[in-house]
Coordinates of C-alpha atoms in Angstrom, one line a residue:
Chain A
X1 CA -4.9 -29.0 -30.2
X2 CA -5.9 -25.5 -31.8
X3 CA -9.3 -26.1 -30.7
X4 CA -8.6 -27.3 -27.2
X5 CA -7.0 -24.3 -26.5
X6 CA -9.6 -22.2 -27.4
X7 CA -12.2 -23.8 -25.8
X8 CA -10.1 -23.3 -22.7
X9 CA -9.9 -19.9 -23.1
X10 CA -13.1 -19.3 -23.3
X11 CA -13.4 -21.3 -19.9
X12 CA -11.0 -19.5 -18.4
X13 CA -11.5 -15.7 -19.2
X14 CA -15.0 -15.5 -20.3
X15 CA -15.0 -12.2 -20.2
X16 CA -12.6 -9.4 -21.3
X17 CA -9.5 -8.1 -19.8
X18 CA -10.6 -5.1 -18.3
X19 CA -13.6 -6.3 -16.7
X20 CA -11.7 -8.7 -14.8
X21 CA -8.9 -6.3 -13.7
X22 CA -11.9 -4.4 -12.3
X23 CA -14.0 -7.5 -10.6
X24 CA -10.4 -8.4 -8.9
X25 CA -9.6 -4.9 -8.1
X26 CA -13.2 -4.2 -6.6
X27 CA -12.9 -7.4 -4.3
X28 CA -9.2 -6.6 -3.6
X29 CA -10.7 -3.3 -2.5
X30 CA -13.7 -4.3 -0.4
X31 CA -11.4 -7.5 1.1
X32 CA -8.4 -5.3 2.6
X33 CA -10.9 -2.9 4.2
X34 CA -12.7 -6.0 5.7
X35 CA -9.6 -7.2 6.7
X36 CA -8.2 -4.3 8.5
X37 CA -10.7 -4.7 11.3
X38 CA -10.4 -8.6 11.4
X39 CA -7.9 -7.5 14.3
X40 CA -9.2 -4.4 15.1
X41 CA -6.8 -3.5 18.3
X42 CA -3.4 -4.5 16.8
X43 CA -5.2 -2.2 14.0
X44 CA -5.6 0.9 16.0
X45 CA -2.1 0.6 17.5
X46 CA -0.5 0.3 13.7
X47 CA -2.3 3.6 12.9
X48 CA -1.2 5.2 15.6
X49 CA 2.0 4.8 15.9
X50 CA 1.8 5.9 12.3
X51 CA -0.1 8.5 12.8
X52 CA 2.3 10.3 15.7
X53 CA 5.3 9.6 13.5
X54 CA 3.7 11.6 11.1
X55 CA 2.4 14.2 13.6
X56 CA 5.7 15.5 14.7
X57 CA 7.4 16.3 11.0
X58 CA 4.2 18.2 9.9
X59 CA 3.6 19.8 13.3
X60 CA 6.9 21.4 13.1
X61 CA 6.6 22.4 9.6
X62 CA 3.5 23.7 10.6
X63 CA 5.4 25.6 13.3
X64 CA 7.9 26.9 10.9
X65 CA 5.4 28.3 9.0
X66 CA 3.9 30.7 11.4
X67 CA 7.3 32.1 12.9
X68 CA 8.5 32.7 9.1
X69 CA 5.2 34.9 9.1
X70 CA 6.6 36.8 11.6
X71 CA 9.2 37.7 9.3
X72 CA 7.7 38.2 6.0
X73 CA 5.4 41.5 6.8
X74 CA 7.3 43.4 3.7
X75 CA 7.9 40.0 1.9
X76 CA 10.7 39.3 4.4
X77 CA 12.8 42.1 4.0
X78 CA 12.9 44.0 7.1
X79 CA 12.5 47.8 7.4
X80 CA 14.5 51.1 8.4
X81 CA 12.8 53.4 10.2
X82 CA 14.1 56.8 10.6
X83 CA 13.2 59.3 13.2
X84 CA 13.2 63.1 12.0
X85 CA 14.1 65.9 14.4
X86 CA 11.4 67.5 16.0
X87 CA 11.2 70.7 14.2
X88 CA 10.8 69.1 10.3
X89 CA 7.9 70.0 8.8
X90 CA 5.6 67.8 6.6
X91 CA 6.6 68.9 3.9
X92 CA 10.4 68.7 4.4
X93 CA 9.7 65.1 5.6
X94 CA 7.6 64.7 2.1
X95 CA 10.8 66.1 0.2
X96 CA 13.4 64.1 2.0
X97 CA 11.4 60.7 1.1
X98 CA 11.3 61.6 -2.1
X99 CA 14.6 61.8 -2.8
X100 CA 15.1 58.9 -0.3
X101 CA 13.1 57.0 -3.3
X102 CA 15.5 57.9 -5.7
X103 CA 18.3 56.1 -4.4
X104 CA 19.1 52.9 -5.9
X105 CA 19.3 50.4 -2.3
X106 CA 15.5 51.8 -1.4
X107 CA 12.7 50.0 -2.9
X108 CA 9.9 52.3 -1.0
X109 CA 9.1 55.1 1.3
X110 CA 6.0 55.5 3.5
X111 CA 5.8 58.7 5.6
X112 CA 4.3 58.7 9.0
X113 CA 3.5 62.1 10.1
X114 CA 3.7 62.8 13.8
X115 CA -0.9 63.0 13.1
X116 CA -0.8 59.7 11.8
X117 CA 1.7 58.2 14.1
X118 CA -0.4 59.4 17.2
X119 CA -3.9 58.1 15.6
X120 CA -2.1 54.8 15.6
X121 CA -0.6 54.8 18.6
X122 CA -4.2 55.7 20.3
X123 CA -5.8 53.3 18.7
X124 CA -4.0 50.2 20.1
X125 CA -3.3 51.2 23.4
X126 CA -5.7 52.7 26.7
X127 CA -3.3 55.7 26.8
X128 CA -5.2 58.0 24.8
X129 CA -6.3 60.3 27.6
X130 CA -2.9 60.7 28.8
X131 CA -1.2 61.1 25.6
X132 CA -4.2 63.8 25.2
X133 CA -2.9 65.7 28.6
X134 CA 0.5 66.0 27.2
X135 CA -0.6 68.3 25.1
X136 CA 1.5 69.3 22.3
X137 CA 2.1 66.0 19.8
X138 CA 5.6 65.1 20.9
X139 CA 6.0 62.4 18.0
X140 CA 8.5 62.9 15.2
X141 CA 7.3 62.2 11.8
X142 CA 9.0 59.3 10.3
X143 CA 10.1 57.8 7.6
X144 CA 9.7 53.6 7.0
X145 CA 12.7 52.7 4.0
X146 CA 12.0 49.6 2.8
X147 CA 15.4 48.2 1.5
X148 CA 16.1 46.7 -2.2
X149 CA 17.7 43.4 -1.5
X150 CA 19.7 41.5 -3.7
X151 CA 20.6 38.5 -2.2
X152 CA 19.4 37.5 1.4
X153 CA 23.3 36.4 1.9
X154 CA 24.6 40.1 2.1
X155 CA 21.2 41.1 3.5
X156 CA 23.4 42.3 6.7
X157 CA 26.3 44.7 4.6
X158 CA 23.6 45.9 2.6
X159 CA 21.3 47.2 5.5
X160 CA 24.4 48.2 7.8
X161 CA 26.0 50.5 4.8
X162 CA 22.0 51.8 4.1
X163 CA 21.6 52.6 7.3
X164 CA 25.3 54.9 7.7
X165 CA 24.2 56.4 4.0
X166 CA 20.5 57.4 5.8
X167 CA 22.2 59.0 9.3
X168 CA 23.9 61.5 7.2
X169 CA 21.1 63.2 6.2
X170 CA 20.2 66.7 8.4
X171 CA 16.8 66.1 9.4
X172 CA 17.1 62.5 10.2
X173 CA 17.8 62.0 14.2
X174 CA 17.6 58.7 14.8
X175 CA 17.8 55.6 12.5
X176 CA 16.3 52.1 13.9
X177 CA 16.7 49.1 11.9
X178 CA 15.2 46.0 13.0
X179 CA 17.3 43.8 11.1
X180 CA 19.0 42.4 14.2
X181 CA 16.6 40.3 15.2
X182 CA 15.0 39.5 11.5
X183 CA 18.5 38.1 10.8
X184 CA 18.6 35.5 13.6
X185 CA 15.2 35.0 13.3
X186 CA 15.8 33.5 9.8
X187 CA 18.4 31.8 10.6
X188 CA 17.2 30.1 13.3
X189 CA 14.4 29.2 10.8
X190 CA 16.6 27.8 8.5
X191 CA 18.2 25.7 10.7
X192 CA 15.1 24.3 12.6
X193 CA 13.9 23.6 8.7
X194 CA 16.4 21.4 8.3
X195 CA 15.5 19.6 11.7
X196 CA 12.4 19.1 10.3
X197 CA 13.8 17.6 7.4
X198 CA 16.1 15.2 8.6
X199 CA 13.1 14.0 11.4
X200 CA 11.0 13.9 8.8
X201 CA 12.9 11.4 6.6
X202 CA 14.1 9.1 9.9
X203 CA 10.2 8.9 10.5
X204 CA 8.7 8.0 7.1
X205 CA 11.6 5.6 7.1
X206 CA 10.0 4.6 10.3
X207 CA 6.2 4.7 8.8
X208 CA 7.7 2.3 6.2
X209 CA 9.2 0.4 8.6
X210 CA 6.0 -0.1 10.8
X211 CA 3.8 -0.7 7.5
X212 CA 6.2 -3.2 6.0
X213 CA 6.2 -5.1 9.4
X214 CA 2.7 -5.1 9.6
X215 CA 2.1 -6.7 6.4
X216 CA 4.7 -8.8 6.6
X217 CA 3.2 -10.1 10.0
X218 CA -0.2 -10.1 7.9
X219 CA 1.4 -12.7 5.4
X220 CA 3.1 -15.2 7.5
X221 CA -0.9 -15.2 9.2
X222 CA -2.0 -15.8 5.8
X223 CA 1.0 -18.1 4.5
X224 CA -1.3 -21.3 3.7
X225 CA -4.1 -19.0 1.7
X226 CA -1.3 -17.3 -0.6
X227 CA 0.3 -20.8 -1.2
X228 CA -3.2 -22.1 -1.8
X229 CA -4.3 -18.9 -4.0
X230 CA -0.9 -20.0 -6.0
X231 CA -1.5 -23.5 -6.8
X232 CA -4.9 -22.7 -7.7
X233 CA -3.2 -20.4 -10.4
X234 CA -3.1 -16.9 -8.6
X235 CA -0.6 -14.3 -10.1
X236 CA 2.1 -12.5 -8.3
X237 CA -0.3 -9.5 -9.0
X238 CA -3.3 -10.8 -7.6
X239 CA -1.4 -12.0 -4.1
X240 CA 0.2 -8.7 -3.7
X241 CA -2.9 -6.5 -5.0
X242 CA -4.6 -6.3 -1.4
X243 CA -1.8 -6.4 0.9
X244 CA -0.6 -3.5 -1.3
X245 CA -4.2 -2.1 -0.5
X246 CA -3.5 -2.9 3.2
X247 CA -0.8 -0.6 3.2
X248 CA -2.3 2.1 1.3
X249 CA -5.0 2.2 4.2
X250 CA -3.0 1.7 6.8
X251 CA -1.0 4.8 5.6
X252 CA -3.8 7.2 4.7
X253 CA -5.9 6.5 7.8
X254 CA -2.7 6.7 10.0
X255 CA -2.2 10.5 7.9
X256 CA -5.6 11.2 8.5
X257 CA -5.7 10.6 11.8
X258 CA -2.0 12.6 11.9
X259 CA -3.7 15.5 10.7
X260 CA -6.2 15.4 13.4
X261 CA -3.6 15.4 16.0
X262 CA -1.8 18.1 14.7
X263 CA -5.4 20.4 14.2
X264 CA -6.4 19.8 17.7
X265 CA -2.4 20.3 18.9
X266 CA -3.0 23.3 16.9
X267 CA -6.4 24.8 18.4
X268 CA -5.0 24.2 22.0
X269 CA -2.1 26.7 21.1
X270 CA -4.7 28.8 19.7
X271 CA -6.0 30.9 22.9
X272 CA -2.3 31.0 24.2
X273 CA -1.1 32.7 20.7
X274 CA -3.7 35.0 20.7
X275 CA -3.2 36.4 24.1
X276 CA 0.8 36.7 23.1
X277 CA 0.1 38.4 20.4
X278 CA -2.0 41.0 21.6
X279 CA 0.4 42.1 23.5
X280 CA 2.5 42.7 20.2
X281 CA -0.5 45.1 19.0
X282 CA -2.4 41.8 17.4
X283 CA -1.6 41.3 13.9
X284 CA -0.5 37.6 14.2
X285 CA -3.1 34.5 13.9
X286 CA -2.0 31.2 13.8
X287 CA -1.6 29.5 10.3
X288 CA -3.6 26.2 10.1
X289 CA -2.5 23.3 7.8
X290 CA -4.0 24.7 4.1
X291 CA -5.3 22.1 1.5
X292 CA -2.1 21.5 0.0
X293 CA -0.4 20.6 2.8
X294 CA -3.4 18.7 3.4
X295 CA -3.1 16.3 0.4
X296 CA 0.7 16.2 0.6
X297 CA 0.9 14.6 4.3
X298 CA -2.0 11.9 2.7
X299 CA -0.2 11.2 -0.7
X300 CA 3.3 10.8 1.1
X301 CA 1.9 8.7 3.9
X302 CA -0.5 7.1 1.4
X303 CA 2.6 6.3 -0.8
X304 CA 4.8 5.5 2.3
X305 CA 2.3 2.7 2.8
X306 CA 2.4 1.3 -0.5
X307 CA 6.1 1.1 -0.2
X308 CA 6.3 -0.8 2.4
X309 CA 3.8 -3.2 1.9
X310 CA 5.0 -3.8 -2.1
X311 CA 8.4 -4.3 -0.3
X312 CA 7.0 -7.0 2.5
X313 CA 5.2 -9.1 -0.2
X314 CA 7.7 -9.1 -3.0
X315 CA 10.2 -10.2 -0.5
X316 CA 7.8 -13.0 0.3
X317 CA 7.2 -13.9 -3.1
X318 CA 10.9 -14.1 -4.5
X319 CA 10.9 -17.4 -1.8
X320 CA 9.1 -19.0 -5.0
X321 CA 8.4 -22.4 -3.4
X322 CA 4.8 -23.6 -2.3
X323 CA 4.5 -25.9 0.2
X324 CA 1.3 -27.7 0.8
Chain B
X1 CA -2.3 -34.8 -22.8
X2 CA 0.3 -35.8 -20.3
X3 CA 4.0 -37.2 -21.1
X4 CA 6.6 -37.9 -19.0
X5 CA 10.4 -38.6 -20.2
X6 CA 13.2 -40.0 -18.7
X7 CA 12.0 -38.3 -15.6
X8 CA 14.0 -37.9 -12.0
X9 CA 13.6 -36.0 -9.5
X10 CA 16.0 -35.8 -6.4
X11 CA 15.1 -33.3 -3.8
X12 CA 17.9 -31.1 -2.2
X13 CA 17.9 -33.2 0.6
X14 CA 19.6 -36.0 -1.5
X15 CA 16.5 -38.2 -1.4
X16 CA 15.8 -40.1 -4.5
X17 CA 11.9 -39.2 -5.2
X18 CA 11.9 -40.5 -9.0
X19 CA 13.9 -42.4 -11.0
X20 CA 13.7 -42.6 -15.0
X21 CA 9.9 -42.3 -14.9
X22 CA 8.2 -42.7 -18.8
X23 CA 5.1 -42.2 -18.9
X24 CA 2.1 -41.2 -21.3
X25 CA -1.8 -40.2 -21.1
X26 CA -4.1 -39.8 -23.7
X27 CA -6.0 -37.0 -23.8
X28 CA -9.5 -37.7 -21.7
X29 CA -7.9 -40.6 -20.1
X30 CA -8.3 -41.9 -16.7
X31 CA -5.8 -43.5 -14.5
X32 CA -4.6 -44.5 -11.1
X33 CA -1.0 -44.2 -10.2
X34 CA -0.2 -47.1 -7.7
X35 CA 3.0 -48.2 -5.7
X36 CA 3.9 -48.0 -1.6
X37 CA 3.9 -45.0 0.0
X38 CA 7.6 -43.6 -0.9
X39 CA 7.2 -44.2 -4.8
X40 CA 6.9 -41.3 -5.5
X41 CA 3.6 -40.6 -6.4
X42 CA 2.8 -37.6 -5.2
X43 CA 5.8 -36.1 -6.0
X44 CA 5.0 -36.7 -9.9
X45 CA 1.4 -35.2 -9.5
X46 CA 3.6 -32.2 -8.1
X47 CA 5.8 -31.9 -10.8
X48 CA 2.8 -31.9 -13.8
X49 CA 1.3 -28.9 -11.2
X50 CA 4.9 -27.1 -11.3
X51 CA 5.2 -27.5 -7.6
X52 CA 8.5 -28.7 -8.0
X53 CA 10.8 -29.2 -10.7
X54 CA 12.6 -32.2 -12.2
X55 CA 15.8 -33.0 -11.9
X56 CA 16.2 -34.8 -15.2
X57 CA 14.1 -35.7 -18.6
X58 CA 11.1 -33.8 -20.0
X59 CA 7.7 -33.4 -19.0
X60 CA 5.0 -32.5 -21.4
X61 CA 1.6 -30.9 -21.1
X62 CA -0.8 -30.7 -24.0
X63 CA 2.0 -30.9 -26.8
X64 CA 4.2 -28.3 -24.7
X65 CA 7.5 -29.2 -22.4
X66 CA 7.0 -27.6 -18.7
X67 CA 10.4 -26.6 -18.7
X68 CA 10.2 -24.0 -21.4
X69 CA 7.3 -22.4 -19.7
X70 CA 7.9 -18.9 -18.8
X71 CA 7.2 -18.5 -15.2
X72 CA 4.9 -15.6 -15.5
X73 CA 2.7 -18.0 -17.5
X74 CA 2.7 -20.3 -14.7
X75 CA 0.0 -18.9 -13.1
X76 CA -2.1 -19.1 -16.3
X77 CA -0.9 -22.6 -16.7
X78 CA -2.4 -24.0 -13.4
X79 CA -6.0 -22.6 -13.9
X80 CA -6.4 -25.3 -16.3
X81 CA -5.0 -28.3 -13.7
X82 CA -7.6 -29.3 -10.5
X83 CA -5.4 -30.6 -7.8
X84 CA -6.7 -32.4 -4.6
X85 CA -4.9 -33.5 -2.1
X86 CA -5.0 -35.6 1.3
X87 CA -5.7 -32.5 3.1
X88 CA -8.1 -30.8 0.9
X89 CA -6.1 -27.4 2.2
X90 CA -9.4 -25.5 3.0
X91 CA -9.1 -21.9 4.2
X92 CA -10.3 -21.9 7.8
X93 CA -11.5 -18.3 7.3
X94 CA -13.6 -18.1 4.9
X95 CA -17.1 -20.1 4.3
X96 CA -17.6 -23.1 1.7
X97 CA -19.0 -21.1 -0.5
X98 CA -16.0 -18.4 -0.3
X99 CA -13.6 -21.6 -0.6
X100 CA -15.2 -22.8 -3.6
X101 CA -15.2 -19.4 -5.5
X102 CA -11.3 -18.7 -5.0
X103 CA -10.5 -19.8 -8.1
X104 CA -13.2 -18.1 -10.3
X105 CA -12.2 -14.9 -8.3
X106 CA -8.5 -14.9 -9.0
X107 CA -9.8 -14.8 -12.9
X108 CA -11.6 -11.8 -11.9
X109 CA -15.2 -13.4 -12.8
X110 CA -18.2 -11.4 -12.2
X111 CA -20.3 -12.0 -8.9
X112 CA -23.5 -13.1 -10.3
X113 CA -21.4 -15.9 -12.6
X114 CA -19.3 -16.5 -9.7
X115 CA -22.7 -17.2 -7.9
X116 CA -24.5 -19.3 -10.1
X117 CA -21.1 -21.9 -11.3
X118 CA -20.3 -22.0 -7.1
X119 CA -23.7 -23.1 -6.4
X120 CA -23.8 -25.4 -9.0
X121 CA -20.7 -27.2 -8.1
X122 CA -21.8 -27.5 -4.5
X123 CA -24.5 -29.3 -6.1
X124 CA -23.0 -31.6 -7.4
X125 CA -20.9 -32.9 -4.5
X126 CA -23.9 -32.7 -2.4
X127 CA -23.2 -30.0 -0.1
X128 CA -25.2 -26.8 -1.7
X129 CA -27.1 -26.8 1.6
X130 CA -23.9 -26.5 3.6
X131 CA -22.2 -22.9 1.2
X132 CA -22.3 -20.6 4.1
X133 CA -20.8 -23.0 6.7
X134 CA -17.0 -23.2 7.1
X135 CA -14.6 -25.8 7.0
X136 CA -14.3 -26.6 10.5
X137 CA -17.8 -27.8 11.2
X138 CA -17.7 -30.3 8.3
X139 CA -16.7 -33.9 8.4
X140 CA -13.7 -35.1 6.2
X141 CA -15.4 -36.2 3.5
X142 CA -17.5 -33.5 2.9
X143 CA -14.7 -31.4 3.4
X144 CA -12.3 -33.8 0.7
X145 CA -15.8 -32.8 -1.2
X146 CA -15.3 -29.3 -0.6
X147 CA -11.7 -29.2 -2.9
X148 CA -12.9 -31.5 -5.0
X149 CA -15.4 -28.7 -5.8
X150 CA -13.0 -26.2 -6.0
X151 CA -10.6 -27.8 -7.9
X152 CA -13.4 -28.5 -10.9
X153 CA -14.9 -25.3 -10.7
X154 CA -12.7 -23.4 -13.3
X155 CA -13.6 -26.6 -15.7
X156 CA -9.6 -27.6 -15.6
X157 CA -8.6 -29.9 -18.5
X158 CA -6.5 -32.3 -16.4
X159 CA -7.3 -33.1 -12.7
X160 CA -4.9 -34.6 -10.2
X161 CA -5.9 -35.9 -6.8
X162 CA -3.1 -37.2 -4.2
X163 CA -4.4 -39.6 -2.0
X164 CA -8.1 -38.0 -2.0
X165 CA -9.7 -41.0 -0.3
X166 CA -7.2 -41.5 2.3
X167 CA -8.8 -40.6 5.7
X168 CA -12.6 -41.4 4.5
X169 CA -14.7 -44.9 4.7
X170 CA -15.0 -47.1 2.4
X171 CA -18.1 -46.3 1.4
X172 CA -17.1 -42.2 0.6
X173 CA -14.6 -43.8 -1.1
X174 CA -16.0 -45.0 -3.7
X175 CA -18.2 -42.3 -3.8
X176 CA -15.5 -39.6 -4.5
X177 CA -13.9 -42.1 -7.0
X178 CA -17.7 -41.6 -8.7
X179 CA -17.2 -38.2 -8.9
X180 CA -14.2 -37.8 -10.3
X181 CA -15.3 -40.9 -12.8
X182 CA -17.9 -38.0 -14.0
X183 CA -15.7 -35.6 -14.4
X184 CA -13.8 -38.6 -16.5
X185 CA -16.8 -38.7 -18.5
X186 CA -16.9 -34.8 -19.1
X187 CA -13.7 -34.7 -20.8
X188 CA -11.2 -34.0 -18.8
X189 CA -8.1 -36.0 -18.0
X190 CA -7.9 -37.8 -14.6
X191 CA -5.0 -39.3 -12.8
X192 CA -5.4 -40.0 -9.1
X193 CA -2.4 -41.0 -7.0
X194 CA -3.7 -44.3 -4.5
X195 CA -2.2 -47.2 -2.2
X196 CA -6.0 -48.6 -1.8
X197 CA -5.7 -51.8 -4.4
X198 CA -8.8 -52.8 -3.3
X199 CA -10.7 -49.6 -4.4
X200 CA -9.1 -48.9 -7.7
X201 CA -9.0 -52.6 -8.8
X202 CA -13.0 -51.8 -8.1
X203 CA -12.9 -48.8 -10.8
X204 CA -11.4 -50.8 -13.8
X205 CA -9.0 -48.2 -15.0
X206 CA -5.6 -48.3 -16.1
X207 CA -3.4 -48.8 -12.9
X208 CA 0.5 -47.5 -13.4
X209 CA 2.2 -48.8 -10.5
X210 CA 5.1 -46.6 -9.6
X211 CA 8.6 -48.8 -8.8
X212 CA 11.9 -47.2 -8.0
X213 CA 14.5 -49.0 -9.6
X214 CA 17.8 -47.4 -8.8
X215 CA 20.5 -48.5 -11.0

C-alpha cells in the first residue's frame, strides 16, 4: 500500500511544487492571451465598451483637476487686494503692510508699487504706448493680504470680517476681495466631485458587469473542456486560473485603451484652453493624467476584471456536477 | 484495489440505476463488466470516477472509502483513474497532440517532459504521425485511440472504459481490447464496461455480469 502510493506520487508530480505552479501559470498566461483574439471582433467591442465606461469617470476627474487649479494659486486661499489712495508714498505703503503682517487673520503681505504694477501691466498687454502718453503713472500701489484660514467652512465670515477690519485703515481706498467667485467655484467643485464619484462606482459596477458576462459567455463556449479538464483531475484553481487571466486582460487593455481616449479627448481641448486662457493673461495649462493616476485607472480596471471573472467561474463551479 | 459494498445508486429522477451491488478487484486485475444496456454499468464506472455519488453502501479505492474523501482531494484523486468512454470527449479545438497532453498540463509538467511522454503515447496507439491534426479529421477509432492515449498518459493505477468499442469494427475492436490488455500487463487495474459477448468471451477475462434484482 505504502509503496503504491509513492510510486504514484512520483508519477504524478515528478517535479516540485513550485515549478509546477509556474509551468501551469506560464501556459495559463500564454493561453488567455491566445484566447482573447480567438474572437477577435466580439473582443474589440468588450474592450471598448470597457474602455468608454472608464473614460468618462477619469475624464471628469481629470476635469476637476484643472478647474481646482484655478483655485489653488495661493494654495487655495483666495486673496485681498487693497487699493491705496493715490497720494501714499512707498514707504507709507511699506509701513502699513507691515503692520498689516502683524495681525493675527493675515498670513502674508506682498506690496505692489504703482512701478511695479505698471511693468506688469505692460508686459501682458499691447497698451504700453498708450499707457506711456498718459503720462503721469495713475496706478495706486497696492497691497495683496493673503488671509490665515482656519477652516475652509468659515472661509466666508473670516474674509468678510478681514475685509471691514482692512477698510478702516486711512490710506486704504478701495478693498477687492475675490472670494466671491473662489467660493462658488469650490463648491461647485465639490459637488461635481461627487458626480464623479457616484458615476464612477455605477460604471465599474458596469465594467464588472460587462467582464463577468463576458466570461461567463466564454465558459458556457467552453462547458465540455472544463467538464473534461475535471474528470481528467483538474482543480478548481487550474479551471478558474485563465479565465481569471481573461479578465485581468480584458480589464487592463480596456484601461489602456481608456487612457488613450481620455489623452487624445484631452489634446483636442488643448488649442481651445490655450486660446481662453490667454485672454486671462496666460498662466493656466492644461493638467494631463500624471503617473499615478496612470497606474490607478490600470490597477482598478485591472482588478475590476479579476472581480468579475473570479465571480463568473466560481458561480459556474459551485454547479459541482460533470456531465459527459 | 477496487471494492464495492452493498452499493445503490438512484438518480434524482427516481430511476433505479444500482441495486445492492458487491463487488471486489484485486489489485492489477482485469475485468469486463457485462449485463443489457440499463444495468447499470456505466453508472458504476461513474461512481469509482466520483462522477456521481451513491446512494447507499461503501465504495473503496486502494484501502480508502470514496465517501470520506475530502472534495478538494478529488481532483488529486482522479489523476490516478484513466476513463474512456463511448465518446472519447475530444476537444474540437485543440490538436491530438494538445488533447493528449491535457492531463500532464493540469499537473503543471514541464514542456520538454510533456513533449517526449505525449509522443510516446501516440506511439503506441499508432497515431504519432497524426499529433498535429485535430479530432475532426480522424476516424472513430483513431479518435477512441486518441482518449485512450490520454487517459494512460498520467500512468493512472486503475483504468475504466465505458463502452470503448461500441461504434468501431470488429476488427478495431479487438484491437483496442489489445491495448488496454497491455496496459493490463503494465500493472494497472483494468475494468471495461461491454454488451459485446462475443468480444470479451474472446479476451478470457473475468466477466461480472451486472443484474438488477429489485426486491
Amino acid at each position: 500500500m505504502t509503496t503504491d502510493k509513492k510510486q504514484s506520487r512520483t508519477n504524478h508530480q515528478p517535479q516540485n511544487f513550485f515549478d509546477s505552479w509556474r509551468n501551469q501559470v506560464s501556459a495559463a498566461i500564454r493561453f488567455s492571451l491566445r484566447r482573447l483574439w480567438y474572437n477577435p471582433i466580439s473582443t474589440w467591442i468588450t474592450l471598448f465598451a470597457i474602455a468608454l465606461a472608464l473614460s468618462l469617470p477619469a475624464g471628469m476627474h481629470l476635469f476637476l483637476k484643472n478647474l481646482q487649479t484655478l483655485t489653488d494659486n495661493n494654495r487655495q486661499i483666495p486673496t485681498i487686494s487693497l487699493f491705496l489712495h493715490q497720494e501714499t508714498t512707498i514707504q507709507q505703503a511699506r509701513d502699513r503692510a507691515e503692520l498689516i503682517t502683524e495681525l493675527s487673520e493675515v498670513e502674508q503681505v506682498d506690496v505692489i508699487t504703482k512701478d511695479d504694477a505698471i511693468d506688469e501691466f505692460a508686459s501682458i498687454t499691447e497698451f504700453v504706448e498708450s499707457i506711456k502718453t498718459l503720462g503721469d503713472n495713475l496706478l495706486p500701489h497696492v497691497l495683496v493680504v493673503t488671509p490665515k484660514l482656519n477652516s475652509p467652512l468659515t472661509m466666508g465670515q473670516d474674509i468678510k470680517s478681514l475685509t471691514d477690519k482692512l477698510q478702516n485703515y486711512v490710506e486704504v481706498d478701495t478693498v477687492q476681495a475675490d472670494i466671491e467667485w473662489v467660493m462658488r467655484l469650490q463648491r461647485i467643485i465639490a459637488i461635481a466631485d461627487r458626480i464623479t464619484w457616484v458615476i464612477g462606482i455605477l460604471l465599474a459596477l458596469t465594467v464588472l458587469l460587462v467582464i463577468g458576462n463576458t466570461i461567463r459567455l466564454d465558459i458556457e463556449n467552453r462547458k465540455q473542456e472544463i467538464d473534461v479538464a475535471r474528470f481528467i483531475g483538474a482543480t478548481h484553481a487550474y479551471i478558474r486560473r485563465p479565465f481569471v487571466l481573461g479578465g485581468l486582460w480584458l480589464g487592463l487593455f480596456g484601461g489602456i485603451i481608456s487612457l488613450v481616449v481620455v489623452h487624445l479627448a484631452m489634446l483636442s481641448l488643448v488649442p481651445k484652453v490655450n486660446a481662453l486662457s490667454n485672454t486671462y493673461g496666460g498662466q493656466f495649462t492644461l493638467t494631463g493624467l500624471n503617473f499615478s493616476m496612470t497606474f490607478v485607472i490600470l490597477v482598478i480596471s485591472g482588478l475590476l476584471g479579476i472581480i468579475g471573472a473570479w465571480l463568473a467561474v466560481s458561480q459556474h463551479l459551485r454547479q459541482q456536477k460533470i456531465i459527459l | 484495489m477496487i471494492e464495492f459494498h452493498k452499493v445503490s445508486k438512484r438518480y434524482p429522477t427516481g430511476q433505479l440505476a444500482l441495486y445492492n451491488v458487491n463487488l471486489t478487484l484485486q489489485r492489477g486485475e482485469m475485468a469486463f463488466l457485462a449485463g443489457h444496456s440499463g444495468a447499470g454499468k456505466s453508472t458504476l464506472l461513474k461512481l469509482i470516477a466520483i462522477l456521481e455519488h451513491p446512494t447507499q453502501g461503501d465504495i473503496i479505492i486502494n484501502g480508502k472509502a470514496v465517501s470520506t474523501l475530502n472534495p478538494r482531494r478529488i481532483p488529486a484523486y482522479r489523476r490516478k483513474i484513466g476513463m474512456i468512454f463511448q465518446n472519447p470527449h475530444l476537444l474540437p479545438d485543440r490538436s491530438i497532440f494538445d488533447n493528449v497532453a491535457l492531463p500532464l498540463r493540469i499537473v503543471g509538467m514541464a514542456k520538454h517532459d510533456i513533449r517526449r511522454r505525449v509522443q510516446a503515447a501516440l506511439d503506441k496507439v499508432s497515431l504519432l504521425h497524426k499529433q498535429k491534426q485535430y479530432p475532426m479529421m480522424l476516424s472513430a477509432g483513431e479518435q477512441q485511440r486518441v482518449g485512450i492515449a490520454r487517459a494512460v498518459i498520467n500512468k493512472p493505477s486503475i483504468i475504466l472504459a465505458d463502452e470503448p468499442t461500441g461504434n468501431l469494427d470488429p476488427e478495431l475492436a479487438q484491437d483496442i481490447m489489445y491495448t488496454f490488455q497491455q496496459f493490463n500487463e503494465l500493472g494497472a487495474t483494468v475494468l471495461i464496461a461491454s454488451h459485446d459477448h462475443h468480444l470479451i468471451e474472446q479476451m478470457q477475462k473475468r466477466i461480472i455480469v451486472l443484474q438488477k434484482t429489485e426486491i
